[in-house]
PDB file of C-alpha atoms in Angstrom:
ATOM      1  CA  MET A   1     -14.624 -11.999  26.658  1.00  0.00           C
ATOM      2  CA  LYS A   2     -15.764 -12.836  23.158  1.00  0.00           C
ATOM      3  CA  PHE A   3     -13.977 -11.349  20.169  1.00  0.00           C
ATOM      4  CA  THR A   4     -15.779 -11.061  16.867  1.00  0.00           C
ATOM      5  CA  LEU A   5     -14.443  -9.854  13.578  1.00  0.00           C
ATOM      6  CA  GLN A   6     -16.499  -7.056  12.134  1.00  0.00           C
ATOM      7  CA  ASN A   7     -16.100  -6.817   8.389  1.00  0.00           C
ATOM      8  CA  ASP A   8     -16.965  -3.542   6.732  1.00  0.00           C
ATOM      9  CA  SER A   9     -17.861  -4.584   3.200  1.00  0.00           C
ATOM     10  CA  THR A  10     -17.499  -0.998   1.993  1.00  0.00           C
ATOM     11  CA  ILE A  11     -13.718  -0.866   2.447  1.00  0.00           C
ATOM     12  CA  ASN A  12     -11.130  -2.191   0.025  1.00  0.00           C
ATOM     13  CA  LEU A  13      -9.483  -5.273   1.484  1.00  0.00           C
ATOM     14  CA  VAL A  14      -6.870  -7.477  -0.135  1.00  0.00           C
ATOM     15  CA  ARG A  15      -8.229 -10.998  -0.608  1.00  0.00           C
ATOM     16  CA  ALA A  16      -5.112 -12.518  -2.193  1.00  0.00           C
ATOM     17  CA  CYS A  17      -1.614 -11.467  -3.143  1.00  0.00           C
ATOM     18  CA  SER A  18       1.205 -12.899  -5.246  1.00  0.00           C
ATOM     19  CA  ASP A  19       4.349 -11.408  -6.765  1.00  0.00           C
ATOM     20  CA  SER A  20       2.406 -10.396  -9.880  1.00  0.00           C
ATOM     21  CA  GLU A  21      -1.177  -9.817  -8.704  1.00  0.00           C
ATOM     22  CA  VAL A  22      -3.223  -8.344  -5.885  1.00  0.00           C
ATOM     23  CA  ARG A  23      -6.926  -9.176  -5.551  1.00  0.00           C
ATOM     24  CA  VAL A  24      -9.102  -6.523  -3.961  1.00  0.00           C
ATOM     25  CA  GLY A  25     -12.638  -7.781  -3.688  1.00  0.00           C
ATOM     26  CA  ASP A  26     -13.353  -9.330  -7.078  1.00  0.00           C
ATOM     27  CA  ARG A  27     -10.840  -7.112  -8.862  1.00  0.00           C
ATOM     28  CA  ALA A  28      -7.420  -8.416  -9.964  1.00  0.00           C
ATOM     29  CA  LEU A  29      -4.674  -5.793 -10.104  1.00  0.00           C
ATOM     30  CA  ARG A  30      -1.628  -6.805 -12.143  1.00  0.00           C
ATOM     31  CA  ALA A  31       0.277  -3.524 -12.179  1.00  0.00           C
ATOM     32  CA  SER A  32       1.678  -1.397  -9.379  1.00  0.00           C
ATOM     33  CA  CYS A  33      -1.133   0.288  -7.488  1.00  0.00           C
ATOM     34  CA  ILE A  34      -2.146   2.386  -4.488  1.00  0.00           C
ATOM     35  CA  LEU A  35      -4.877   1.193  -2.131  1.00  0.00           C
ATOM     36  CA  THR A  36      -6.787   3.012   0.551  1.00  0.00           C
ATOM     37  CA  ALA A  37      -9.949   1.933   2.305  1.00  0.00           C
ATOM     38  CA  ARG A  38     -12.055   3.884  -0.199  1.00  0.00           C
ATOM     39  CA  ARG A  39      -9.897   4.184  -3.348  1.00  0.00           C
ATOM     40  CA  ILE A  40      -7.914   2.068  -5.759  1.00  0.00           C
ATOM     41  CA  GLU A  41      -5.387   3.845  -7.954  1.00  0.00           C
ATOM     42  CA  ASP A  42      -4.409   1.241 -10.504  1.00  0.00           C
ATOM     43  CA  ASP A  43      -1.480   1.528 -12.874  1.00  0.00           C
ATOM     44  CA  TRP A  44       0.801   3.461 -10.497  1.00  0.00           C
ATOM     45  CA  PRO A  45       3.965   3.984 -12.598  1.00  0.00           C
ATOM     46  CA  PRO A  46       6.903   2.397 -10.711  1.00  0.00           C
ATOM     47  CA  ARG A  47       7.620  -1.223 -11.671  1.00  0.00           C
ATOM     48  CA  GLU A  48      10.638  -1.675  -9.407  1.00  0.00           C
ATOM     49  CA  VAL A  49      12.088   0.038  -6.358  1.00  0.00           C
ATOM     50  CA  ALA A  50      15.017   1.422  -8.358  1.00  0.00           C
ATOM     51  CA  SER A  51      12.612   3.456 -10.526  1.00  0.00           C
ATOM     52  CA  LEU A  52      10.650   4.893  -7.575  1.00  0.00           C
ATOM     53  CA  THR A  53      10.859   8.694  -7.289  1.00  0.00           C
ATOM     54  CA  ALA A  54       9.592  11.285  -4.827  1.00  0.00           C
ATOM     55  CA  GLU A  55       7.076  12.326  -7.496  1.00  0.00           C
ATOM     56  CA  HIS A  56       5.599   8.811  -7.434  1.00  0.00           C
ATOM     57  CA  LEU A  57       5.067   9.197  -3.692  1.00  0.00           C
ATOM     58  CA  ASP A  58       3.271  12.520  -4.315  1.00  0.00           C
ATOM     59  CA  ALA A  59       0.349  10.492  -5.697  1.00  0.00           C
ATOM     60  CA  VAL A  60       0.210   8.566  -2.419  1.00  0.00           C
ATOM     61  CA  LEU A  61       0.557  11.684  -0.262  1.00  0.00           C
ATOM     62  CA  ALA A  62      -2.320  13.322  -2.168  1.00  0.00           C
ATOM     63  CA  LEU A  63      -4.610  10.714  -0.561  1.00  0.00           C
ATOM     64  CA  ASP A  64      -3.772  12.135   2.905  1.00  0.00           C
ATOM     65  CA  PRO A  65      -2.617   8.966   4.687  1.00  0.00           C
ATOM     66  CA  GLU A  66      -1.202   8.887   8.201  1.00  0.00           C
ATOM     67  CA  VAL A  67       0.922   5.893   7.224  1.00  0.00           C
ATOM     68  CA  ILE A  68       2.205   4.571   3.892  1.00  0.00           C
ATOM     69  CA  LEU A  69       3.006   0.902   3.491  1.00  0.00           C
ATOM     70  CA  LEU A  70       5.451   0.546   0.627  1.00  0.00           C
ATOM     71  CA  GLY A  71       5.326  -2.978  -0.793  1.00  0.00           C
ATOM     72  CA  THR A  72       8.533  -3.568  -2.732  1.00  0.00           C
ATOM     73  CA  GLY A  73       7.817  -6.862  -4.477  1.00  0.00           C
ATOM     74  CA  ALA A  74       8.905 -10.349  -3.467  1.00  0.00           C
ATOM     75  CA  ARG A  75      11.639  -9.001  -1.185  1.00  0.00           C
ATOM     76  CA  GLN A  76      11.985  -5.990   1.055  1.00  0.00           C
ATOM     77  CA  ARG A  77      14.077  -3.386  -0.754  1.00  0.00           C
ATOM     78  CA  PHE A  78      14.654   0.112   0.529  1.00  0.00           C
ATOM     79  CA  PRO A  79      14.409   3.051  -1.864  1.00  0.00           C
ATOM     80  CA  ASP A  80      16.856   5.916  -1.821  1.00  0.00           C
ATOM     81  CA  ALA A  81      16.261   8.076   1.264  1.00  0.00           C
ATOM     82  CA  ARG A  82      15.543  11.101  -0.965  1.00  0.00           C
ATOM     83  CA  VAL A  83      12.420   9.324  -2.231  1.00  0.00           C
ATOM     84  CA  LEU A  84      10.921   9.068   1.254  1.00  0.00           C
ATOM     85  CA  ARG A  85      11.968  12.509   2.491  1.00  0.00           C
ATOM     86  CA  PRO A  86       8.792  14.407   1.397  1.00  0.00           C
ATOM     87  CA  ALA A  87       6.563  11.985   3.310  1.00  0.00           C
ATOM     88  CA  LEU A  88       8.713  12.143   6.421  1.00  0.00           C
ATOM     89  CA  GLU A  89       8.846  15.955   6.288  1.00  0.00           C
ATOM     90  CA  ARG A  90       5.028  15.973   6.315  1.00  0.00           C
ATOM     91  CA  GLY A  91       4.913  13.683   9.339  1.00  0.00           C
ATOM     92  CA  VAL A  92       3.627  10.694   7.376  1.00  0.00           C
ATOM     93  CA  ALA A  93       5.089   7.390   8.532  1.00  0.00           C
ATOM     94  CA  VAL A  94       6.512   5.147   5.814  1.00  0.00           C
ATOM     95  CA  GLU A  95       6.997   1.432   6.385  1.00  0.00           C
ATOM     96  CA  VAL A  96       8.929  -0.507   3.745  1.00  0.00           C
ATOM     97  CA  MET A  97       8.237  -4.248   3.437  1.00  0.00           C
ATOM     98  CA  ASP A  98       7.714  -6.957   0.851  1.00  0.00           C
ATOM     99  CA  THR A  99       4.390  -6.681  -0.944  1.00  0.00           C
ATOM    100  CA  ARG A 100       2.748  -9.644   0.778  1.00  0.00           C
ATOM    101  CA  ALA A 101       3.566  -8.228   4.216  1.00  0.00           C
ATOM    102  CA  ALA A 102       2.330  -4.809   3.088  1.00  0.00           C
ATOM    103  CA  CYS A 103      -0.995  -6.349   2.023  1.00  0.00           C
ATOM    104  CA  ARG A 104      -1.463  -8.139   5.353  1.00  0.00           C
ATOM    105  CA  THR A 105      -0.568  -5.017   7.346  1.00  0.00           C
ATOM    106  CA  TYR A 106      -2.784  -2.840   5.142  1.00  0.00           C
ATOM    107  CA  ASN A 107      -5.803  -5.086   5.815  1.00  0.00           C
ATOM    108  CA  LEU A 108      -5.283  -4.871   9.580  1.00  0.00           C
ATOM    109  CA  LEU A 109      -4.860  -1.098   9.640  1.00  0.00           C
ATOM    110  CA  ALA A 110      -7.741  -0.467   7.208  1.00  0.00           C
ATOM    111  CA  GLN A 111     -10.074  -2.585   9.347  1.00  0.00           C
ATOM    112  CA  GLU A 112      -9.026  -0.532  12.376  1.00  0.00           C
ATOM    113  CA  GLY A 113     -10.150   2.597  10.546  1.00  0.00           C
ATOM    114  CA  ARG A 114      -6.642   4.017  10.161  1.00  0.00           C
ATOM    115  CA  ARG A 115      -5.802   6.364   7.265  1.00  0.00           C
ATOM    116  CA  VAL A 116      -3.468   3.905   5.593  1.00  0.00           C
ATOM    117  CA  ALA A 117      -2.280   3.782   1.994  1.00  0.00           C
ATOM    118  CA  ALA A 118      -0.591   0.734   0.525  1.00  0.00           C
ATOM    119  CA  ALA A 119       1.709   1.614  -2.372  1.00  0.00           C
ATOM    120  CA  LEU A 120       2.372  -1.754  -3.970  1.00  0.00           C
ATOM    121  CA  ILE A 121       5.049  -2.381  -6.574  1.00  0.00           C
ATOM    122  CA  LEU A 122       4.127  -5.268  -8.877  1.00  0.00           C
ATOM    123  CA  GLY A 123       5.786  -6.618 -11.950  1.00  0.00           C
ATOM    124  CA  GLY A 124       9.393  -5.776 -11.237  1.00  0.00           C
TER     125      GLY A 124
END
C-alpha cells in the first residue's frame, strides 16, 4: 500500500517554530497567537503561563475547536486548573505541552481535518 501526503495549501500550517517565533506559511509571528486551519489570531495577550486567564481562553473557545493545544513556551507548564475549567465544562479537550510540541501536533491534526486550535504562548 502506498501512502502519499496530501497537502492542502489553503490551511494554516506551521513551517518553523522557535521559543520566540512561529512561521505560518510566509508569515512570522513573534507574539502569542491562536492558530486554526483557517484563521490566525495574532497578538493574543498572555506572554507567560502565569498570566493566562480563563478570559484568554474565551478567545480560543470562540473559534469552536474540538481540541485546544496550549503551547506554554520552551517547557511544558500547567496553568491553574481554574483557567481550563470553562473549556472542559464545554467538552473541549485541552492538551498542555511545550510550544514546539504543540506546533507539531497542531499540524498533524489540522491536516487530518480536525477542529483544532493551537494557543501558543511566545515571548515569556
